[in-house]
């Protein structure tokens, strides 16, 4: 049935395609100290300048031997030591061995290390009968076995994670060239919205969207510019749009994109740029606006995303529709949405065909290793507790109707941007 049940609604994939088409990834770069690069995107392929490990070394505390020496005897004499950072570099005659520690350089000619637990020490003599037979290169970590010199270790477009930092450090690289973070200016619109820490008067509510939008933009790898709450006043809104466009690559608003009398966004944007007001075949999140704010010489053009005002809708559309756009803008070329997983519905879910539903759910894994999912309760687009309680979306396909407990549904677990 697709969106036929709701004619005029744009399927999510079509909206994403149209949005991604107009995005050109950032190309300005900065060089940053390695420890400051988490969350940034690599501007160039990173090749290893060295072999890791840079020399053959011992994986155990024990004894470095030549297998051949143990073909006629089980006892060898210790004639030297190789410690981590203090290698043994002398000669060691036939019938001898070298005491060696984990990470120490393998002495020339050694082809096996015997762990000390398999050795019986008697003065300078060590008996290895428990360790025989030996395997060639046992307990030896060979030069370049982890990373070879010139290997591609991280590709251009990779977003750096905490796990990458020690890996790059093993290569001795102190700083990386990364893409600058895109600047995203955002503001809330609405006469009813008050900042936190103030007392609410009759008819007012707290502006919650802006707080969520800020942290999510930062998690997505953007520089977030908070322009506050703008009342439903055409002149002030227009001024703010111009100010936002001048300082940012992307302008995000929440509220004012539906068809209420105080929803001026559409009007202003028609003046300032190219704007498509869409109704997306998703629930919540139907009213969503996308477009471009244009400057005369195109030097300060910006992308515009207008999120619906309802708190669940605002954060959901930011996550599902705007996140892929920002990933592309960041140059994060291997960005992927979270995978979807089949799960058994433990509760029923009310739904009408015609839009893809993103109900908020709590999944767990049962004793048979299967995913099960329950609703968080009230699924109103104004009830944000449903998002806070959830650990996944229950993605109910557009054509699907209500779901009974026991049916299989698709869940999408939250990405770290949402979860931690
Ligand atoms: P609108 O899209 O402006 O018509 O707003 C739809 C609903 O979302 C209304 O109930 C608004 O009061 C509410 N809303 C709009 N913006 C915010 C915000 N920043 N924080 C919390 N609720 C909001
Ligand atoms: Mg409003």
Coordinates of C-alpha atoms and ligand atoms in Angstrom, one line a residue:
X1 CA 0.0 0.0 0.0
X2 CA 3.0 2.3 0.6
X3 CA 2.0 5.9 1.0
X4 CA -1.1 5.4 -1.2
X5 CA -3.2 5.4 2.0
X6 CA -1.9 8.8 2.7
X7 CA -1.5 10.4 -0.7
X8 CA 1.1 13.1 -1.0
X9 CA 3.3 11.7 1.7
X10 CA 7.0 11.3 0.7
X11 CA 8.5 7.9 1.6
X12 CA 11.5 8.2 3.9
X13 CA 14.0 6.8 1.4
X14 CA 12.9 9.3 -1.2
X15 CA 13.4 12.2 1.2
X16 CA 16.8 10.9 2.2
X17 CA 17.9 10.6 -1.5
X18 CA 16.8 14.1 -2.2
X19 CA 18.6 15.5 0.8
X20 CA 21.8 13.6 0.2
X21 CA 21.9 14.7 -3.4
X22 CA 22.6 18.4 -2.5
X23 CA 25.3 17.7 0.1
X24 CA 28.9 18.2 -0.7
X25 CA 31.3 17.0 2.0
X26 CA 33.4 19.5 3.9
X27 CA 36.9 19.8 2.5
X28 CA 38.7 22.1 4.9
X29 CA 41.2 20.3 7.1
X30 CA 43.0 20.9 10.3
X31 CA 46.0 19.1 11.9
X32 CA 45.2 18.0 15.5
X33 CA 47.1 16.2 18.2
X34 CA 46.2 12.5 18.1
X35 CA 44.4 12.6 21.5
X36 CA 42.1 15.4 20.3
X37 CA 40.9 13.6 17.1
X38 CA 38.1 11.3 18.4
X39 CA 34.9 12.2 16.6
X40 CA 36.7 13.8 13.7
X41 CA 36.9 12.4 10.2
X42 CA 40.2 11.5 8.6
X43 CA 41.1 13.8 5.7
X44 CA 43.6 11.3 4.1
X45 CA 44.3 7.6 3.9
X46 CA 46.5 6.7 6.8
X47 CA 49.4 4.4 5.9
X48 CA 51.7 2.9 8.5
X49 CA 55.2 4.4 8.4
X50 CA 56.7 1.4 10.2
X51 CA 56.2 -2.3 10.9
X52 CA 54.3 -3.2 14.1
X53 CA 55.9 -4.9 16.0
X54 CA 59.1 -3.2 14.7
X55 CA 61.2 -6.3 15.5
X56 CA 60.6 -10.0 16.3
X57 CA 59.9 -10.2 20.1
X58 CA 58.9 -12.7 22.7
X59 CA 55.2 -13.2 23.6
X60 CA 56.2 -14.8 26.9
X61 CA 58.6 -14.6 29.9
X62 CA 60.9 -17.6 29.4
X63 CA 63.9 -18.8 27.4
X64 CA 65.0 -18.1 23.8
X65 CA 66.4 -21.3 22.2
X66 CA 67.5 -22.9 18.9
X67 CA 65.2 -25.9 18.3
X68 CA 68.2 -27.7 16.8
X69 CA 70.1 -27.5 20.1
X70 CA 67.3 -29.5 21.8
X71 CA 67.5 -32.4 19.4
X72 CA 70.2 -34.2 21.3
X73 CA 69.7 -32.8 24.9
X74 CA 66.9 -31.5 27.1
X75 CA 69.2 -29.2 29.1
X76 CA 70.8 -25.9 28.0
X77 CA 73.0 -23.3 29.8
X78 CA 71.7 -19.7 30.2
X79 CA 74.4 -17.4 28.8
X80 CA 72.6 -14.1 28.5
X81 CA 69.5 -12.0 29.0
X82 CA 67.2 -10.1 26.7
X83 CA 64.8 -7.7 28.4
X84 CA 62.2 -5.4 26.9
X85 CA 64.2 -2.4 25.7
X86 CA 67.6 -4.0 26.5
X87 CA 68.2 -6.6 23.8
X88 CA 70.8 -9.3 23.9
X89 CA 73.3 -8.8 21.1
X90 CA 76.2 -11.1 21.7
X91 CA 76.9 -14.7 20.5
X92 CA 75.4 -17.7 22.2
X93 CA 77.2 -20.9 21.7
X94 CA 75.6 -24.2 20.7
X95 CA 73.9 -25.8 23.7
X96 CA 73.1 -22.5 25.4
X97 CA 69.9 -20.4 25.7
X98 CA 69.0 -16.8 26.6
X99 CA 66.7 -15.7 29.4
X100 CA 64.0 -13.6 27.7
X101 CA 61.1 -11.4 28.9
X102 CA 57.8 -10.5 27.2
X103 CA 58.4 -7.8 24.5
X104 CA 62.2 -8.4 24.5
X105 CA 63.9 -8.6 21.1
X106 CA 64.5 -12.2 19.9
X107 CA 68.3 -12.9 19.8
X108 CA 69.7 -13.7 16.3
X109 CA 69.3 -17.4 15.5
X110 CA 66.6 -18.1 18.0
X111 CA 63.6 -19.9 16.5
X112 CA 61.4 -20.7 19.6
X113 CA 60.7 -19.3 23.0
X114 CA 59.9 -21.7 25.8
X115 CA 57.6 -20.3 28.5
X116 CA 59.2 -20.3 32.0
X117 CA 56.4 -22.5 33.4
X118 CA 57.7 -25.3 31.2
X119 CA 61.3 -24.9 32.4
X120 CA 63.1 -26.4 35.4
X121 CA 65.9 -24.3 36.6
X122 CA 69.0 -25.6 38.3
X123 CA 71.6 -22.9 38.7
X124 CA 72.7 -21.9 35.2
X125 CA 71.3 -25.1 33.8
X126 CA 67.7 -25.2 32.5
X127 CA 65.8 -28.4 31.7
X128 CA 63.2 -28.2 29.0
X129 CA 61.9 -31.8 28.9
X130 CA 58.3 -30.7 29.7
X131 CA 58.3 -28.3 26.7
X132 CA 59.2 -30.8 24.0
X133 CA 58.5 -31.1 21.1
X134 CA 58.9 -27.5 20.1
X135 CA 57.0 -25.7 17.2
X136 CA 59.1 -23.4 15.0
X137 CA 58.5 -19.8 16.0
X138 CA 56.5 -20.7 19.0
X139 CA 55.9 -17.7 21.3
X140 CA 57.5 -15.3 18.9
X141 CA 55.7 -12.2 17.6
X142 CA 57.2 -11.5 14.2
X143 CA 58.1 -8.2 12.7
X144 CA 55.1 -6.6 11.1
X145 CA 52.6 -9.3 12.0
X146 CA 50.1 -6.8 13.3
X147 CA 50.6 -4.0 10.8
X148 CA 53.1 -4.0 7.9
X149 CA 55.0 -0.9 6.8
X150 CA 52.9 1.0 4.2
X151 CA 49.7 -0.9 5.1
X152 CA 46.5 1.2 4.8
X153 CA 45.4 1.3 8.4
X154 CA 42.5 3.7 8.3
X155 CA 40.9 5.1 5.1
X156 CA 40.0 8.7 4.3
X157 CA 36.5 9.3 5.5
X158 CA 36.8 7.2 8.7
X159 CA 35.5 8.8 11.8
X160 CA 38.0 8.3 14.6
X161 CA 36.9 6.3 17.7
X162 CA 38.6 5.9 21.0
X163 CA 39.8 2.5 19.8
X164 CA 41.7 4.0 17.0
X165 CA 43.9 6.2 19.2
X166 CA 46.2 3.5 20.7
X167 CA 46.5 1.9 17.3
X168 CA 47.7 5.1 15.6
X169 CA 50.0 5.7 18.6
X170 CA 51.7 2.3 18.0
X171 CA 52.7 3.8 14.6
X172 CA 54.4 6.8 16.4
X173 CA 52.1 9.3 14.7
X174 CA 51.6 12.3 17.0
X175 CA 48.9 14.2 15.0
X176 CA 46.4 13.6 12.2
X177 CA 44.9 15.7 9.4
X178 CA 41.2 15.7 9.9
X179 CA 38.2 17.4 8.2
X180 CA 36.8 20.4 10.0
X181 CA 33.5 19.8 11.7
X182 CA 30.6 21.4 9.9
X183 CA 29.0 24.3 11.8
X184 CA 25.3 23.8 12.5
X185 CA 23.2 26.7 13.9
X186 CA 19.9 25.8 15.5
X187 CA 17.1 27.6 17.2
X188 CA 13.6 26.8 18.6
X189 CA 10.6 28.8 17.5
X190 CA 7.5 29.4 19.5
X191 CA 6.0 32.1 21.8
X192 CA 5.2 29.4 24.4
X193 CA 8.8 28.3 24.9
X194 CA 10.9 29.3 27.9
X195 CA 14.5 28.5 28.7
X196 CA 15.3 26.2 31.7
X197 CA 15.6 27.9 35.1
X198 CA 12.7 30.3 34.5
X199 CA 9.2 30.1 36.0
X200 CA 6.5 29.1 33.6
X201 CA 3.5 31.4 33.2
X202 CA 0.1 30.3 32.0
X203 CA 0.3 28.6 28.6
X204 CA 4.1 28.3 28.6
X205 CA 6.3 25.2 28.4
X206 CA 10.0 24.6 28.6
X207 CA 12.0 24.5 25.4
X208 CA 13.2 20.9 25.5
X209 CA 14.1 20.4 21.9
X210 CA 17.0 22.7 21.8
X211 CA 18.8 20.8 24.6
X212 CA 18.4 17.5 22.8
X213 CA 19.4 19.0 19.4
X214 CA 22.6 20.5 20.8
X215 CA 23.9 17.3 22.3
X216 CA 22.9 15.1 19.3
X217 CA 24.6 17.5 16.8
X218 CA 27.8 17.3 18.9
X219 CA 27.6 13.5 19.0
X220 CA 27.1 13.5 15.2
X221 CA 30.5 15.3 14.9
X222 CA 29.3 18.8 14.2
X223 CA 30.0 22.2 15.9
X224 CA 26.7 23.2 17.3
X225 CA 25.8 26.9 17.4
X226 CA 22.8 27.6 19.8
X227 CA 20.8 30.6 18.7
X228 CA 18.2 30.3 21.5
X229 CA 14.4 30.6 21.3
X230 CA 12.9 32.9 18.7
X231 CA 9.3 34.0 19.3
X232 CA 6.7 33.6 16.5
X233 CA 7.5 37.0 15.1
X234 CA 8.2 37.3 11.4
X235 CA 10.7 40.1 11.7
X236 CA 12.8 38.3 14.5
X237 CA 12.6 35.0 12.7
X238 CA 13.8 36.5 9.4
X239 CA 16.7 38.2 11.2
X240 CA 17.7 35.0 12.9
X241 CA 17.6 33.0 9.7
X242 CA 19.9 35.5 8.1
X243 CA 22.3 35.4 11.1
X244 CA 22.2 31.6 11.2
X245 CA 22.9 31.3 7.4
X246 CA 25.9 33.6 7.7
X247 CA 27.7 31.6 10.3
X248 CA 26.7 28.0 9.6
X249 CA 26.8 25.3 7.0
X250 CA 23.4 24.0 8.2
X251 CA 20.5 25.7 9.9
X252 CA 18.1 23.6 11.9
X253 CA 14.9 24.9 13.5
X254 CA 12.3 23.2 15.5
X255 CA 8.6 24.1 15.5
X256 CA 6.7 26.3 13.1
X257 CA 6.8 24.0 10.1
X258 CA 3.3 22.8 10.3
X259 CA 0.3 24.8 9.1
X260 CA -0.6 26.7 12.2
X261 CA -1.3 30.5 12.0
X262 CA 2.0 31.3 13.7
X263 CA 4.1 29.1 11.4
X264 CA 6.0 31.7 9.5
X265 CA 9.0 29.5 8.6
X266 CA 7.7 28.6 5.2
X267 CA 7.0 32.1 4.2
X268 CA 10.4 33.4 5.3
X269 CA 12.2 30.6 3.7
X270 CA 10.5 31.1 0.4
X271 CA 12.0 34.6 0.5
X272 CA 15.5 33.5 1.5
X273 CA 16.1 30.4 -0.5
X274 CA 14.9 27.2 -2.1
X275 CA 12.7 25.3 0.2
X276 CA 10.7 22.1 -0.1
X277 CA 8.1 21.6 2.6
X278 CA 7.4 17.9 2.7
X279 CA 5.1 15.6 4.5
X280 CA 7.1 12.5 5.2
X281 CA 5.5 9.1 5.4
X282 CA 6.7 8.5 8.9
X283 CA 5.1 8.7 12.3
X284 CA 5.9 10.7 14.3
X285 CA 7.6 13.3 12.2
X286 CA 5.3 14.0 9.3
X287 CA 5.9 17.7 8.9
X288 CA 9.5 18.2 8.0
X289 CA 11.1 21.0 5.9
X290 CA 14.2 20.8 3.8
X291 CA 15.9 23.3 1.6
X292 CA 18.7 25.7 1.0
X293 CA 19.3 29.2 2.3
X294 CA 20.9 31.1 -0.6
X295 CA 23.2 34.1 -0.5
X296 CA 23.7 36.4 -3.4
X297 CA 27.2 35.3 -4.3
X298 CA 26.6 31.8 -2.9
X299 CA 29.5 32.3 -0.4
X300 CA 27.3 31.7 2.6
X301 CA 24.7 29.3 1.3
X302 CA 23.4 26.9 3.9
X303 CA 21.4 23.8 4.1
X304 CA 18.1 24.1 6.0
X305 CA 16.3 21.4 8.0
X306 CA 13.0 22.3 9.7
X307 CA 12.1 19.8 12.4
X308 CA 8.6 19.5 13.7
X309 CA 8.0 21.0 17.1
X310 CA 6.6 18.0 18.9
X311 CA 9.5 16.8 21.0
X312 CA 9.5 13.1 19.9
X313 CA 9.0 14.2 16.3
X314 CA 11.9 16.7 16.5
X315 CA 14.4 14.3 17.9
X316 CA 13.3 11.4 15.7
X317 CA 13.5 13.4 12.4
X318 CA 16.9 14.7 13.5
X319 CA 18.1 11.1 14.1
X320 CA 16.5 9.4 11.1
X321 CA 16.5 12.2 8.4
X322 CA 19.2 14.7 9.4
X323 CA 21.8 12.4 10.8
X324 CA 22.7 10.8 7.4
X325 CA 22.9 14.2 5.8
X326 CA 25.3 15.5 8.5
X327 CA 27.4 12.3 8.2
X328 CA 27.8 13.0 4.5
X329 CA 28.6 16.6 5.2
X330 CA 31.2 15.6 7.8
X331 CA 32.9 13.5 5.1
X332 CA 32.1 10.3 7.1
X333 CA 31.9 8.1 4.1
X334 CA 31.5 4.7 5.9
X335 CA 28.6 6.0 8.0
X336 CA 25.9 3.3 8.4
X337 CA 22.5 3.5 10.1
X338 CA 22.1 1.0 13.0
X339 CA 21.2 -2.5 11.7
X340 CA 17.7 -3.8 12.1
X341 CA 16.9 -7.0 14.0
X342 CA 13.7 -9.1 14.1
X343 CA 12.1 -9.4 17.5
X344 CA 9.1 -10.9 19.1
X345 CA 6.4 -8.4 20.1
X346 CA 5.6 -8.8 23.8
X347 CA 2.9 -6.2 23.7
X348 CA 0.5 -5.2 20.9
X349 CA 1.2 -2.0 18.9
X350 CA -1.6 0.2 17.5
X351 CA -0.9 1.3 13.9
X352 CA -2.7 2.5 10.8
X353 CA -1.3 1.6 7.4
X354 CA 0.3 4.4 5.3
X355 CA 3.3 5.6 7.3
X356 CA 6.4 4.0 8.7
X357 CA 6.0 4.1 12.5
X358 CA 8.9 4.5 14.8
X359 CA 7.4 3.4 18.1
X360 CA 9.7 3.5 21.1
X361 CA 10.5 0.1 22.6
X362 CA 12.5 -1.7 25.2
X363 CA 14.2 -4.8 23.9
X364 CA 15.8 -7.6 25.8
X365 CA 17.3 -11.0 24.9
X366 CA 15.5 -14.0 26.3
X367 CA 17.0 -17.3 27.5
X368 CA 17.0 -18.7 24.0
X369 CA 19.0 -15.7 22.7
X370 CA 16.0 -14.2 20.9
X371 CA 15.1 -10.6 20.9
X372 CA 11.9 -9.6 22.5
X373 CA 10.4 -6.1 22.6
X374 CA 7.8 -4.2 24.5
X375 CA 6.3 -0.8 24.1
X376 CA 7.4 2.0 26.4
X377 CA 3.8 3.0 26.8
X378 CA 2.2 6.3 25.7
X379 CA 3.4 6.8 22.1
X380 CA 2.2 10.4 21.7
X381 CA 4.6 12.6 19.7
X382 CA 4.5 15.0 22.7
X383 CA 5.4 12.3 25.2
X384 CA 9.2 12.4 25.4
X385 CA 9.4 9.9 28.2
X386 CA 8.8 7.2 25.6
X387 CA 12.2 8.1 24.1
X388 CA 14.0 8.3 27.4
X389 CA 12.8 4.9 28.5
X390 CA 13.5 3.2 25.2
X391 CA 16.6 1.4 24.0
X392 CA 15.3 0.9 20.4
X393 CA 12.8 1.9 17.8
X394 CA 10.2 -0.6 16.8
X395 CA 10.1 0.1 13.0
X396 CA 6.6 -0.8 11.8
X397 CA 6.5 -0.9 8.0
X398 CA 4.4 1.6 6.2
X399 CA 1.8 -0.9 4.9
X400 CA 1.4 -2.7 8.2
X401 CA -1.6 -2.3 10.5
X402 CA -1.8 -2.9 14.2
X403 CA 0.5 -5.6 15.6
X404 CA -0.7 -8.3 18.1
X405 CA 1.6 -9.6 20.9
X406 CA 3.5 -12.6 19.6
X407 CA 4.1 -11.3 16.1
X408 CA 7.5 -10.6 14.7
X409 CA 8.5 -6.9 14.4
X410 CA 11.7 -5.1 13.3
X411 CA 13.7 -3.2 15.8
X412 CA 16.5 -0.8 15.4
X413 CA 18.7 -0.4 18.5
X414 CA 19.9 3.0 19.3
X415 CA 23.3 4.3 18.0
X416 CA 25.8 5.7 20.5
X417 CA 24.7 9.2 19.5
X418 CA 21.4 8.3 21.3
X419 CA 22.5 5.8 23.8
X420 CA 25.6 7.1 25.6
Ligands
LIG1 P1 4.7 23.6 16.2 O1 5.5 22.7 15.3 O2 5.4 24.9 16.4 O3 3.3 23.8 15.8 O4 4.7 22.9 17.6 C1 4.1 21.6 17.8 C2 4.1 21.3 19.3 O5 5.4 21.1 19.7 C3 3.4 22.3 20.2 O6 2.8 21.6 21.2 C4 4.6 23.1 20.7 O7 4.4 23.7 22.0 C5 5.7 22.0 20.9 N1 7.0 22.5 20.8 C6 7.5 23.3 19.7 N2 8.8 23.6 19.9 C7 9.1 23.0 21.1 C8 10.3 22.9 21.8 N3 11.4 23.6 21.4 N4 10.4 22.2 23.0 C9 9.3 21.6 23.4 N5 8.1 21.6 22.7 C10 8.0 22.3 21.6
LIG2 MG1 5.1 26.7 17.2

